[in-house]
Coordinates of C-alpha atoms and ligand atoms in Angstrom, one line a residue:
D252 CA -71.0 -65.5 -11.2
S253 CA -71.8 -64.0 -14.6
V254 CA -75.0 -61.9 -14.6
G255 CA -74.8 -60.3 -18.0
V256 CA -73.2 -59.9 -21.3
Y257 CA -73.2 -56.5 -23.0
D258 CA -71.6 -54.9 -26.0
F259 CA -70.4 -52.0 -24.0
I260 CA -69.8 -51.5 -20.3
I261 CA -69.5 -48.0 -19.0
V262 CA -67.8 -47.7 -15.6
G263 CA -69.2 -44.6 -13.8
G264 CA -72.7 -43.1 -14.5
G265 CA -71.4 -39.6 -14.2
T266 CA -71.1 -36.5 -16.3
A267 CA -69.3 -38.1 -19.3
G268 CA -70.5 -41.7 -18.7
L269 CA -74.2 -40.9 -19.2
V270 CA -73.6 -39.1 -22.5
I271 CA -71.8 -42.2 -23.8
A272 CA -74.5 -44.5 -22.4
N273 CA -77.2 -42.5 -24.1
R274 CA -75.5 -42.2 -27.5
L275 CA -74.4 -45.9 -27.7
S276 CA -77.8 -47.2 -26.8
E277 CA -79.5 -45.2 -29.5
D278 CA -79.0 -48.2 -31.6
T279 CA -81.5 -50.8 -30.3
D280 CA -79.3 -53.7 -31.3
T281 CA -76.5 -52.5 -29.1
S282 CA -76.6 -53.4 -25.4
V283 CA -75.0 -51.1 -22.9
A284 CA -74.5 -51.4 -19.1
I285 CA -73.7 -48.6 -16.8
I286 CA -72.2 -49.4 -13.5
E287 CA -72.5 -46.6 -11.0
A288 CA -71.2 -46.6 -7.4
G289 CA -73.9 -44.1 -6.2
D290 CA -77.7 -44.1 -6.3
L291 CA -80.4 -42.2 -8.1
V292 CA -80.7 -38.7 -6.7
F293 CA -83.6 -37.2 -8.6
N294 CA -85.5 -36.7 -5.4
N295 CA -82.6 -35.4 -3.4
K296 CA -83.2 -31.7 -2.6
N297 CA -79.5 -31.2 -2.0
V298 CA -79.1 -31.9 -5.7
S299 CA -82.2 -30.4 -7.3
D300 CA -82.3 -27.1 -5.3
V301 CA -80.9 -24.5 -7.8
D302 CA -79.7 -22.4 -4.9
G303 CA -78.4 -25.4 -2.9
Y304 CA -74.7 -25.2 -3.8
G305 CA -72.7 -26.9 -1.0
L306 CA -75.6 -28.7 0.6
A307 CA -74.4 -32.0 -0.7
F308 CA -70.9 -31.6 0.6
G309 CA -70.0 -34.1 3.2
T310 CA -73.1 -36.2 2.6
A311 CA -73.3 -39.7 1.3
I312 CA -73.2 -38.5 -2.3
D313 CA -69.8 -36.8 -1.9
W314 CA -66.8 -39.0 -2.3
Q315 CA -64.8 -36.4 -0.4
Y316 CA -61.4 -37.9 -1.2
E317 CA -58.4 -36.5 0.8
S318 CA -55.2 -35.4 -0.7
V319 CA -51.8 -36.2 0.8
P320 CA -50.4 -33.4 2.9
Q321 CA -49.5 -30.5 0.5
A322 CA -45.7 -29.9 0.9
Y323 CA -45.8 -26.4 -0.6
A324 CA -48.8 -25.2 1.4
G325 CA -48.2 -25.9 5.1
N326 CA -48.5 -29.7 4.8
K327 CA -52.2 -29.5 5.1
S328 CA -54.2 -32.0 3.1
Q329 CA -57.2 -30.9 1.0
T330 CA -60.7 -32.4 0.5
M331 CA -61.2 -33.3 -3.1
R332 CA -65.0 -33.4 -3.7
A333 CA -66.6 -35.5 -6.3
G334 CA -70.2 -36.7 -6.8
K335 CA -71.2 -40.3 -5.9
A336 CA -74.5 -40.6 -7.6
L337 CA -76.1 -41.2 -11.0
G338 CA -75.0 -38.0 -12.7
G339 CA -71.6 -37.9 -10.9
T340 CA -70.1 -34.6 -10.0
S341 CA -72.7 -32.7 -12.1
T342 CA -75.1 -33.5 -9.2
I343 CA -73.1 -31.5 -6.6
N344 CA -71.3 -28.9 -8.7
G345 CA -71.8 -25.1 -9.0
M346 CA -73.8 -25.5 -12.2
A347 CA -71.8 -23.0 -14.1
Y348 CA -71.9 -23.6 -17.9
L349 CA -68.6 -22.1 -19.3
R350 CA -66.6 -23.7 -22.0
A351 CA -63.0 -22.7 -22.9
Q352 CA -60.9 -20.3 -24.7
A353 CA -60.5 -21.2 -28.4
A354 CA -56.7 -21.0 -28.3
Q355 CA -56.4 -23.5 -25.5
I356 CA -58.4 -26.1 -27.3
D357 CA -56.3 -25.4 -30.4
A358 CA -53.3 -26.1 -28.3
W359 CA -54.5 -29.7 -27.8
E360 CA -53.6 -30.3 -31.4
H361 CA -50.0 -29.4 -30.7
L362 CA -49.9 -32.3 -28.2
G363 CA -50.3 -34.8 -30.9
N364 CA -54.0 -34.7 -31.0
D365 CA -54.7 -34.3 -34.7
G366 CA -58.2 -32.9 -35.3
W367 CA -58.8 -31.7 -31.8
N368 CA -59.3 -27.9 -31.9
W369 CA -61.9 -25.3 -31.1
K370 CA -63.4 -25.4 -34.5
S371 CA -63.9 -29.2 -34.5
L372 CA -65.1 -29.3 -30.8
L373 CA -67.7 -26.5 -31.2
P374 CA -70.2 -28.6 -33.0
Y375 CA -70.1 -31.1 -30.1
Y376 CA -70.6 -28.3 -27.5
K377 CA -73.6 -27.4 -29.5
Q378 CA -74.8 -30.9 -30.0
S379 CA -74.9 -31.5 -26.3
E380 CA -76.8 -28.3 -25.5
H381 CA -80.4 -27.3 -25.2
F382 CA -80.0 -23.6 -24.6
Q383 CA -83.1 -21.9 -23.0
L384 CA -83.4 -18.3 -24.2
P385 CA -83.4 -15.8 -21.4
T386 CA -86.8 -14.2 -20.5
A387 CA -87.3 -10.6 -21.2
E388 CA -86.7 -9.9 -17.5
Q389 CA -83.5 -11.9 -17.6
C390 CA -82.3 -10.0 -20.6
L391 CA -82.8 -6.7 -18.8
A392 CA -80.8 -8.2 -15.9
G393 CA -77.9 -8.7 -18.2
A394 CA -78.4 -12.3 -19.6
A395 CA -76.9 -12.0 -23.1
Y396 CA -75.8 -14.4 -25.7
D397 CA -74.8 -15.1 -29.3
I398 CA -77.2 -17.8 -30.5
G399 CA -74.7 -18.8 -33.2
V400 CA -72.6 -20.6 -30.6
H401 CA -75.4 -22.4 -28.7
G402 CA -77.2 -25.6 -29.5
T403 CA -81.0 -25.8 -29.0
T404 CA -81.8 -29.4 -29.7
G405 CA -79.4 -31.3 -27.4
Y406 CA -80.1 -33.1 -24.1
L407 CA -78.5 -30.6 -21.7
K408 CA -80.6 -27.7 -20.6
T409 CA -78.6 -24.5 -20.1
G410 CA -79.7 -21.0 -19.4
W411 CA -80.2 -18.6 -16.5
N412 CA -81.8 -19.4 -13.2
N413 CA -85.1 -18.0 -12.1
G414 CA -84.7 -15.3 -9.6
L415 CA -81.6 -13.6 -10.9
L416 CA -80.3 -10.5 -9.1
G417 CA -81.7 -7.6 -11.1
E418 CA -80.6 -4.9 -13.4
N419 CA -79.4 -2.5 -10.8
V420 CA -77.1 -5.0 -9.2
T421 CA -75.8 -6.0 -12.6
S422 CA -75.0 -2.4 -13.5
L423 CA -73.1 -2.0 -10.2
I424 CA -71.1 -5.1 -10.7
N425 CA -70.4 -4.3 -14.3
A426 CA -69.1 -0.8 -13.3
T427 CA -66.9 -2.5 -10.7
Y428 CA -65.2 -4.9 -13.1
T429 CA -64.9 -2.5 -16.0
S430 CA -63.3 0.1 -13.7
T431 CA -60.2 -2.2 -13.7
G432 CA -60.1 -2.0 -17.5
L433 CA -61.9 -5.4 -18.1
P434 CA -64.4 -5.1 -20.9
Y435 CA -68.0 -6.3 -20.7
I436 CA -68.6 -9.3 -23.0
Q437 CA -71.9 -10.6 -24.1
E438 CA -71.0 -14.2 -24.8
P439 CA -68.3 -16.1 -22.8
N440 CA -69.0 -19.4 -24.6
G441 CA -67.9 -18.5 -28.1
G442 CA -64.2 -19.2 -27.5
S443 CA -63.2 -15.7 -26.4
M444 CA -63.6 -15.4 -22.6
R445 CA -61.7 -12.3 -21.4
G446 CA -64.1 -9.9 -19.8
F447 CA -67.0 -9.4 -17.4
T448 CA -70.3 -11.2 -18.0
R449 CA -73.3 -13.0 -16.6
Y450 CA -72.8 -16.7 -17.3
P451 CA -75.4 -19.4 -17.9
A452 CA -76.0 -22.4 -15.7
T453 CA -77.0 -26.1 -16.2
V454 CA -80.5 -25.6 -15.1
D455 CA -84.0 -26.8 -16.1
R456 CA -85.8 -23.4 -15.8
E457 CA -89.3 -24.7 -16.2
L458 CA -89.0 -27.3 -13.4
N459 CA -86.7 -25.0 -11.5
V460 CA -84.2 -27.8 -10.8
R461 CA -80.5 -28.5 -11.4
E462 CA -79.8 -30.0 -14.8
D463 CA -77.4 -32.8 -14.0
A464 CA -76.2 -35.5 -16.3
G465 CA -78.7 -38.0 -14.9
R466 CA -81.6 -35.7 -15.6
A467 CA -80.3 -34.6 -19.0
Y468 CA -78.9 -37.7 -20.5
Y469 CA -80.4 -40.7 -18.6
L470 CA -84.0 -39.8 -17.6
P471 CA -85.2 -39.4 -21.2
V472 CA -83.9 -42.8 -22.3
Q473 CA -84.3 -44.8 -19.1
N474 CA -86.8 -47.1 -20.6
R475 CA -84.6 -48.4 -23.4
T476 CA -84.5 -52.1 -22.9
N477 CA -80.9 -52.3 -24.3
L478 CA -79.7 -49.9 -21.6
H479 CA -79.0 -51.5 -18.2
L480 CA -78.2 -49.5 -15.1
Y481 CA -76.5 -51.0 -12.1
T482 CA -76.6 -48.5 -9.1
N483 CA -74.8 -48.8 -5.8
S484 CA -72.3 -51.0 -7.6
F485 CA -68.6 -50.4 -7.2
V486 CA -66.2 -51.5 -9.9
Q487 CA -62.9 -53.0 -8.8
R488 CA -61.1 -53.8 -12.0
M489 CA -61.4 -54.9 -15.6
T490 CA -60.9 -58.6 -16.5
W491 CA -58.7 -59.8 -19.4
D492 CA -59.7 -61.8 -22.4
G493 CA -57.4 -64.8 -22.0
A494 CA -58.7 -66.4 -25.2
S495 CA -58.0 -63.5 -27.5
K496 CA -55.8 -64.2 -30.4
N497 CA -55.2 -60.5 -30.8
S498 CA -51.6 -59.5 -30.3
T499 CA -52.8 -56.4 -28.4
P500 CA -54.4 -57.2 -25.0
R501 CA -58.2 -57.2 -24.8
V502 CA -60.4 -56.8 -21.8
D503 CA -63.6 -58.9 -21.6
G504 CA -65.5 -57.4 -18.7
V505 CA -65.4 -55.9 -15.2
Q506 CA -65.6 -57.1 -11.6
F507 CA -67.7 -55.2 -9.2
T508 CA -69.5 -55.4 -5.8
D509 CA -73.2 -55.1 -6.4
A510 CA -75.9 -53.3 -4.4
S511 CA -76.3 -56.3 -2.0
G512 CA -72.5 -56.5 -1.5
K513 CA -72.1 -59.5 -3.7
Q514 CA -69.1 -59.9 -6.0
K515 CA -70.2 -59.9 -9.7
T516 CA -68.5 -60.1 -13.1
I517 CA -70.2 -59.0 -16.3
S518 CA -68.8 -59.2 -19.8
A519 CA -68.2 -56.7 -22.6
K520 CA -68.2 -58.1 -26.1
K521 CA -66.9 -54.9 -27.6
E522 CA -65.4 -52.3 -25.1
V523 CA -65.1 -51.1 -21.6
I524 CA -65.3 -47.3 -21.2
L525 CA -63.9 -45.9 -18.0
S526 CA -65.9 -42.7 -17.0
A527 CA -65.2 -42.8 -13.2
G528 CA -63.7 -39.4 -13.1
A529 CA -60.2 -38.0 -13.0
L530 CA -59.6 -39.3 -9.4
R531 CA -60.8 -42.8 -10.2
S532 CA -60.4 -43.9 -13.8
P533 CA -56.5 -44.0 -13.5
L534 CA -56.9 -46.2 -10.4
I535 CA -59.1 -48.7 -12.2
L536 CA -56.4 -48.8 -15.0
E537 CA -53.8 -49.5 -12.4
L538 CA -55.8 -52.1 -10.5
S539 CA -56.4 -53.8 -13.9
G540 CA -52.7 -54.0 -14.7
I541 CA -52.3 -50.9 -16.9
G542 CA -49.8 -48.4 -15.6
N543 CA -46.4 -47.8 -14.2
S544 CA -44.9 -51.3 -13.8
A545 CA -42.9 -50.3 -10.8
I546 CA -46.1 -49.2 -9.0
L547 CA -48.1 -52.2 -10.1
Q548 CA -45.4 -54.7 -9.0
Q549 CA -45.1 -53.0 -5.7
H550 CA -48.7 -53.9 -5.0
G551 CA -48.5 -57.4 -6.5
I552 CA -50.5 -56.6 -9.7
D553 CA -49.6 -58.4 -12.9
V554 CA -48.4 -55.9 -15.5
K555 CA -50.5 -56.2 -18.6
V556 CA -49.6 -52.9 -20.2
D557 CA -46.6 -50.9 -19.0
L558 CA -47.9 -47.3 -19.4
P559 CA -45.9 -45.3 -16.8
T560 CA -47.8 -42.0 -17.1
V561 CA -51.1 -43.4 -15.9
G562 CA -52.0 -41.2 -12.9
E563 CA -49.3 -38.6 -13.7
N564 CA -49.9 -35.0 -14.9
L565 CA -52.7 -34.4 -12.3
Q566 CA -53.6 -30.7 -12.5
D567 CA -56.0 -28.7 -10.4
Q568 CA -56.5 -25.1 -9.5
T569 CA -56.7 -23.4 -6.1
T570 CA -59.6 -21.3 -4.9
G571 CA -59.2 -18.2 -2.7
A572 CA -61.9 -16.0 -1.1
G573 CA -62.3 -12.4 -0.3
A574 CA -65.2 -11.3 1.9
Y575 CA -66.5 -7.8 2.5
S576 CA -69.1 -6.3 4.7
S577 CA -71.8 -4.3 3.0
N578 CA -74.5 -1.8 4.0
T579 CA -76.8 -3.3 1.5
S580 CA -78.5 -6.8 1.3
F581 CA -79.0 -8.5 -1.9
S582 CA -80.9 -11.6 -2.7
G583 CA -81.0 -13.5 -5.9
T584 CA -78.8 -15.6 -8.0
A585 CA -75.4 -14.1 -8.7
D586 CA -73.8 -15.4 -11.8
Y587 CA -71.2 -12.7 -12.3
V588 CA -67.8 -13.6 -13.5
G589 CA -64.7 -11.8 -14.7
Y590 CA -62.0 -13.4 -16.7
F591 CA -58.7 -11.6 -16.5
S592 CA -55.6 -11.9 -18.7
V593 CA -52.1 -11.7 -17.3
A594 CA -52.0 -8.0 -18.3
D595 CA -55.2 -7.3 -16.5
I596 CA -53.8 -8.8 -13.3
F597 CA -50.2 -7.7 -13.5
G598 CA -50.5 -4.3 -15.3
N599 CA -47.1 -2.6 -15.6
D600 CA -45.4 -5.6 -14.0
T601 CA -46.5 -7.9 -16.8
C602 CA -43.1 -7.6 -18.6
D603 CA -41.1 -8.5 -15.6
F604 CA -43.4 -11.3 -14.7
N605 CA -43.1 -12.6 -18.3
S606 CA -39.3 -12.6 -18.1
T607 CA -39.3 -14.3 -14.8
V608 CA -41.6 -17.1 -15.9
R609 CA -39.9 -17.5 -19.3
G610 CA -36.6 -17.8 -17.4
S611 CA -38.1 -20.4 -15.1
I612 CA -39.4 -22.9 -17.6
L613 CA -36.4 -25.2 -17.5
Q614 CA -36.5 -25.2 -13.7
Y615 CA -40.3 -25.8 -13.7
A616 CA -39.7 -28.8 -15.9
T617 CA -36.9 -30.1 -13.8
S618 CA -39.0 -29.8 -10.6
V619 CA -42.0 -31.6 -12.1
V620 CA -39.8 -34.4 -13.5
E621 CA -38.1 -34.9 -10.1
A622 CA -41.5 -35.0 -8.4
S623 CA -42.6 -37.7 -10.8
N624 CA -39.6 -39.9 -9.9
G625 CA -38.4 -39.5 -13.5
V626 CA -41.5 -40.8 -15.1
L627 CA -42.1 -37.6 -16.9
D628 CA -39.4 -36.4 -19.3
Q629 CA -37.4 -33.2 -19.1
K630 CA -37.6 -32.3 -22.8
V631 CA -41.3 -33.2 -23.0
M632 CA -42.1 -31.1 -20.0
E633 CA -40.2 -28.1 -21.4
K634 CA -42.2 -28.4 -24.6
L635 CA -45.5 -28.7 -22.7
F636 CA -44.6 -25.8 -20.5
M637 CA -43.7 -23.6 -23.4
I638 CA -47.1 -24.2 -25.0
H639 CA -48.6 -23.3 -21.6
Y640 CA -46.4 -20.2 -21.4
D641 CA -47.4 -19.1 -24.9
L642 CA -51.1 -19.3 -24.0
I643 CA -50.6 -17.1 -21.0
F644 CA -48.2 -14.5 -22.4
K645 CA -48.5 -14.6 -26.2
D646 CA -52.2 -15.5 -26.7
Q647 CA -53.1 -13.7 -23.4
I648 CA -55.9 -16.1 -22.7
P649 CA -57.5 -15.5 -19.3
I650 CA -55.4 -16.6 -16.3
S651 CA -57.7 -15.7 -13.5
E652 CA -61.4 -16.0 -12.7
I653 CA -63.1 -13.8 -10.2
L654 CA -66.7 -14.4 -9.2
V655 CA -68.7 -12.1 -7.0
T656 CA -71.7 -12.9 -4.9
P657 CA -73.6 -10.0 -3.4
G658 CA -75.5 -11.4 -0.4
Q659 CA -77.0 -10.5 3.0
D660 CA -75.0 -7.6 4.4
R661 CA -71.9 -8.9 2.6
M662 CA -70.2 -9.3 -0.7
D663 CA -68.2 -12.4 -1.3
F664 CA -65.5 -12.9 -4.0
S665 CA -64.0 -16.2 -4.9
Y666 CA -61.1 -16.5 -7.3
W667 CA -58.7 -18.9 -8.8
G668 CA -55.8 -19.1 -11.2
L669 CA -56.9 -20.9 -14.3
L670 CA -53.6 -22.1 -15.6
P671 CA -51.3 -23.4 -12.9
F672 CA -48.0 -25.0 -14.0
S673 CA -47.9 -27.4 -11.0
R674 CA -48.4 -31.1 -11.7
G675 CA -49.1 -33.9 -9.3
S676 CA -50.2 -37.5 -9.5
I677 CA -52.7 -40.1 -8.3
H678 CA -51.8 -43.7 -7.6
I679 CA -53.1 -46.8 -5.9
Q680 CA -51.6 -47.6 -2.5
S681 CA -52.7 -51.2 -2.5
N682 CA -54.3 -53.8 -4.8
D683 CA -57.5 -53.5 -2.7
S684 CA -59.7 -51.2 -4.7
T685 CA -61.3 -49.8 -1.5
T686 CA -57.9 -48.5 -0.1
P687 CA -57.8 -44.7 -0.6
A688 CA -55.4 -43.6 -3.3
A689 CA -52.4 -41.3 -2.8
I690 CA -53.7 -38.1 -4.4
N691 CA -51.1 -35.3 -4.7
P692 CA -52.1 -32.2 -6.7
N693 CA -48.8 -30.5 -5.6
Y694 CA -50.6 -27.2 -5.1
F695 CA -48.2 -24.2 -5.3
Q696 CA -45.3 -26.4 -6.3
L697 CA -44.1 -23.8 -8.8
D698 CA -43.9 -20.1 -8.1
Y699 CA -45.9 -18.9 -11.1
D700 CA -48.9 -20.5 -9.4
L701 CA -48.4 -18.6 -6.2
K702 CA -47.6 -15.3 -7.9
Q703 CA -50.7 -15.6 -10.0
Q704 CA -52.9 -16.3 -7.0
I705 CA -51.4 -13.3 -5.1
G706 CA -51.9 -11.0 -8.1
T707 CA -55.6 -12.2 -8.3
A708 CA -56.1 -11.7 -4.6
K709 CA -54.9 -8.1 -4.9
T710 CA -57.2 -7.6 -7.9
V711 CA -60.1 -8.7 -5.7
R712 CA -59.2 -6.1 -3.1
K713 CA -59.0 -3.5 -5.9
L714 CA -62.5 -4.5 -7.1
A715 CA -63.9 -4.3 -3.6
G716 CA -62.3 -0.9 -3.2
S717 CA -63.4 0.5 -6.5
D718 CA -65.4 3.7 -6.8
A719 CA -68.3 1.7 -8.0
L720 CA -68.5 -0.3 -4.8
C721 CA -67.4 2.4 -2.3
E722 CA -71.0 3.3 -1.3
V723 CA -71.9 -0.4 -0.7
V724 CA -68.8 -2.1 0.7
T725 CA -68.1 -1.1 4.3
G726 CA -65.0 -3.2 5.3
E727 CA -62.9 -6.2 4.6
L728 CA -63.7 -9.3 6.5
S729 CA -61.3 -11.6 4.8
P730 CA -58.3 -11.8 4.4
G731 CA -58.7 -8.6 6.6
L732 CA -56.4 -5.6 6.9
Q733 CA -55.0 -7.0 10.2
S734 CA -53.4 -10.0 8.6
V735 CA -52.9 -8.4 5.1
P736 CA -52.4 -4.7 5.5
L737 CA -52.8 -2.3 2.5
N738 CA -49.5 -2.4 0.6
A739 CA -48.6 -5.8 2.3
S740 CA -45.5 -7.5 0.8
D741 CA -46.0 -10.5 -1.4
D742 CA -44.6 -12.7 1.4
V743 CA -47.5 -11.6 3.6
W744 CA -50.0 -12.2 0.8
A745 CA -48.4 -15.6 0.2
K746 CA -49.1 -16.7 3.8
A747 CA -52.7 -15.6 3.5
V748 CA -53.2 -17.3 0.2
K749 CA -51.7 -20.6 1.4
A750 CA -53.6 -20.4 4.7
G751 CA -57.0 -19.8 3.1
Y752 CA -57.1 -21.8 -0.2
R753 CA -59.0 -24.9 -1.1
S754 CA -59.1 -27.2 -4.1
N755 CA -61.0 -25.8 -7.1
Y756 CA -62.3 -29.3 -7.8
H757 CA -61.2 -29.1 -11.4
Y758 CA -59.0 -32.2 -11.5
I759 CA -57.9 -33.2 -15.0
S760 CA -55.2 -35.0 -17.0
T761 CA -54.6 -38.2 -15.0
A762 CA -55.1 -40.2 -18.2
A763 CA -54.2 -37.5 -20.6
M764 CA -55.0 -37.4 -24.3
M765 CA -51.6 -36.8 -25.9
A766 CA -49.1 -38.4 -28.2
Q767 CA -47.6 -41.4 -26.5
D768 CA -44.1 -39.9 -26.7
L769 CA -45.4 -36.8 -24.8
G770 CA -46.7 -39.0 -22.0
G771 CA -50.2 -39.5 -23.2
V772 CA -52.4 -42.4 -21.9
V773 CA -55.1 -42.2 -24.5
D774 CA -55.0 -41.5 -28.2
T775 CA -57.3 -39.1 -30.2
N776 CA -60.1 -41.6 -30.0
L777 CA -59.6 -41.8 -26.3
S778 CA -58.5 -45.4 -26.5
V779 CA -55.9 -46.4 -24.0
Y780 CA -52.5 -47.0 -25.6
G781 CA -51.5 -50.6 -25.9
V782 CA -55.0 -52.1 -25.2
D783 CA -57.4 -53.0 -27.9
N784 CA -60.7 -52.1 -26.4
V785 CA -60.6 -49.8 -23.4
R786 CA -61.3 -46.1 -23.5
V787 CA -61.3 -43.4 -20.9
V788 CA -63.9 -40.7 -21.3
D789 CA -64.1 -38.2 -18.5
A790 CA -62.0 -35.3 -17.1
S791 CA -59.0 -37.6 -16.9
V792 CA -58.3 -37.1 -20.6
I793 CA -58.2 -33.3 -20.7
P794 CA -54.5 -32.6 -21.2
F795 CA -54.3 -28.9 -20.2
Q796 CA -56.6 -26.9 -17.9
V797 CA -59.5 -25.0 -19.5
C798 CA -60.5 -21.5 -18.6
G799 CA -64.2 -22.4 -18.3
H800 CA -65.6 -24.8 -15.8
L801 CA -65.2 -28.4 -16.7
T802 CA -68.6 -29.9 -17.5
A803 CA -69.4 -28.0 -20.6
T804 CA -66.1 -29.3 -22.2
I805 CA -66.6 -32.8 -20.7
Y806 CA -70.1 -33.1 -22.3
A807 CA -68.6 -32.0 -25.6
I808 CA -65.7 -34.5 -25.4
A809 CA -68.1 -37.3 -24.5
E810 CA -70.4 -36.5 -27.4
R811 CA -67.4 -36.7 -29.7
A812 CA -66.1 -39.9 -28.1
A813 CA -69.5 -41.5 -28.7
D814 CA -69.1 -40.7 -32.4
A815 CA -65.6 -42.3 -32.4
I816 CA -66.9 -45.4 -30.8
K817 CA -69.8 -45.6 -33.3
Q818 CA -67.4 -45.2 -36.1
R819 CA -65.5 -48.3 -35.1
Y820 CA -68.6 -50.6 -34.5
Y821 CA -71.8 -49.2 -36.1
Ligands
FDA1308 P1 -68.0 -37.6 -12.6 O1 -67.5 -37.4 -11.3 O2 -69.1 -36.7 -13.1 O3 -68.4 -39.1 -12.8 C1 -67.7 -40.2 -12.3 C2 -68.8 -41.2 -11.8 O4 -68.1 -42.4 -11.6 C3 -69.4 -40.8 -10.5 O5 -70.8 -41.0 -10.7 C4 -68.9 -41.8 -9.5 O6 -69.8 -42.2 -8.5 C5 -68.6 -43.0 -10.4 N1 -67.6 -43.9 -9.9 C6 -66.4 -43.6 -9.4 N2 -65.7 -44.7 -9.1 C7 -66.5 -45.8 -9.4 C8 -66.3 -47.2 -9.3 N3 -65.2 -47.7 -8.9 N4 -67.3 -48.0 -9.7 C9 -68.5 -47.4 -10.2 N5 -68.7 -46.1 -10.3 C10 -67.7 -45.3 -9.9 N6 -67.9 -27.8 -13.4 C11 -68.7 -27.0 -14.0 O7 -68.8 -27.1 -15.3 N7 -69.4 -26.0 -13.4 C12 -69.3 -25.8 -12.1 O8 -69.9 -24.9 -11.5 C13 -68.5 -26.7 -11.3 N8 -68.4 -26.6 -10.0 C14 -67.9 -27.7 -9.3 C15 -68.1 -27.7 -7.9 C16 -67.7 -28.8 -7.2 C17 -67.9 -28.9 -5.7 C18 -67.0 -29.9 -7.8 C19 -66.6 -31.1 -7.1 C20 -66.8 -29.8 -9.2 C21 -67.2 -28.7 -9.9 N9 -67.1 -28.7 -11.3 C22 -67.8 -27.7 -12.0 C23 -66.3 -29.7 -12.0 C24 -67.2 -30.7 -12.7 O9 -68.4 -30.9 -12.1 C25 -66.5 -32.1 -12.8 O10 -65.2 -31.9 -13.3 C26 -67.2 -33.0 -13.8 O11 -68.6 -33.2 -13.4 C27 -66.5 -34.4 -13.8 O12 -67.1 -35.2 -14.7 P2 -66.5 -36.7 -15.0 O13 -67.4 -37.3 -16.0 O14 -65.1 -36.6 -15.2 O15 -66.7 -37.4 -13.6

């Protein structure tokens, strides 16, 4: 039965979806519905606790999707976490607010995305942001910034947590990172990220709670009568406008199961915006008849738009850990990060590594094309990989991130490669929307990814063994000298890296914004190719990995998408 007619329906009240909902409903004559599978979590301590990272994992607000067994990493599957709540994954994430390197956003323009570059995205980063200046004490503890790149009137509060680890610890960690030749940088969010710094978080410092998308973008506008929120409501598919005389297919609504378990349909007069996340939006496209016709037909779905790359190009990163015992106990928030370039990680071996990778591009493209069953194109992948290669070796943008958390009698490092080449996919396995998808990130499919991760693991050991830390660090707990002796071969390191990794939870590109002949799914306005009135606005559209963490960039993309939508209708 029909329960509502709206101008816009937003599927997924998550990080991106709530930005769109807020901006589109600014106009009181425009009606907007948000359909969110999860519930309100404003009173959930696992969400609000600023030191509660990980508490929500495995609870009802974690979708905890499972990947297929990973063929290049011991055939183990991986848990792919994502938030199921108003606010989406921003309710369970690590709260880091870190954007991207300018050159990598500029590279989007070379993928057929005219007008998408760092310069044009920066105003949207700023528009989304309400930067809280650090207190005097936080400044002493190393919180630094360039106000020119921050916004102060946006919805999203950013800044440093109360209870930061203090000045002495910062000096120690700074000395540790800079001993490897990495410079200290004051501002990681201005487009130039290489260096060691103390990064800001998405936090409401006054209330001392996490700043998630619900709190930032929904709470302040929840009383708008033209904004309707359906919670605990699971969208199955979009419905098609059979009466449309338009030659391009149009959708006219969505089907979902409501909070009481009833089947509902609501209508969209203008558009449906999919913001269900990179591990959901492509599935909703497929279930609606937009995707690879071979896959759709296999599951008995009518093909409305044959768009074979829906669900392809899935990219994630892999996280590793290094743990050390310490004779000192630290308590307080650690927001210490180092961003390393290829030369920082590989030193004198950078030239050799460069030649090896350059010589492997054709093979990388071939492997990825084969893994896609020929959906991706050899020449296109060579082109994309050359852009990727140039970012790493010519622009020397950061390739590795290393975080350190000084804790109780220990010091923990976590690290990941920022720019893996491997590409996977996500597809439906049935026309029943509740059947889990086949999610295959193809971790370590290509040897750059493994070599990069090994190089970064070795750098972690170097940091832990630096002169700066020698009075504090007393031994290596993990990976441990037993399993990975000093001077261990790369084969030994490879085993340890593959045995101990997890998903970095930075899934992107499953409905990539690119020219259609490069395999794009959405155009520069984030409209799905071949459909009149469907957009995807979430991590799915990000075509290449970013060096920062994802939300900062997703908020900016969503602000920009809202402008694009307004331009068409307002
Ligand atoms: P998001 O997941 O936010 O929103 C999708 C929404 O759609 C969800 O609310 C979901 O419930 C809903 N939905 C899905 N299917 C639906 C359906 N069929 N019907 C209705 N609703 C549906 N980033 C960062 O910037 N800093 C960090 O520190 C971290 N750390 C981190 C840790 C962990 C554990 C994770 C999992 C992720 C991070 N990230 C991160 C990544 C970042 O949080 C993430 O990429 C974005 O929040 C994703 O935003 P989206 O808008 O793409 O989807």
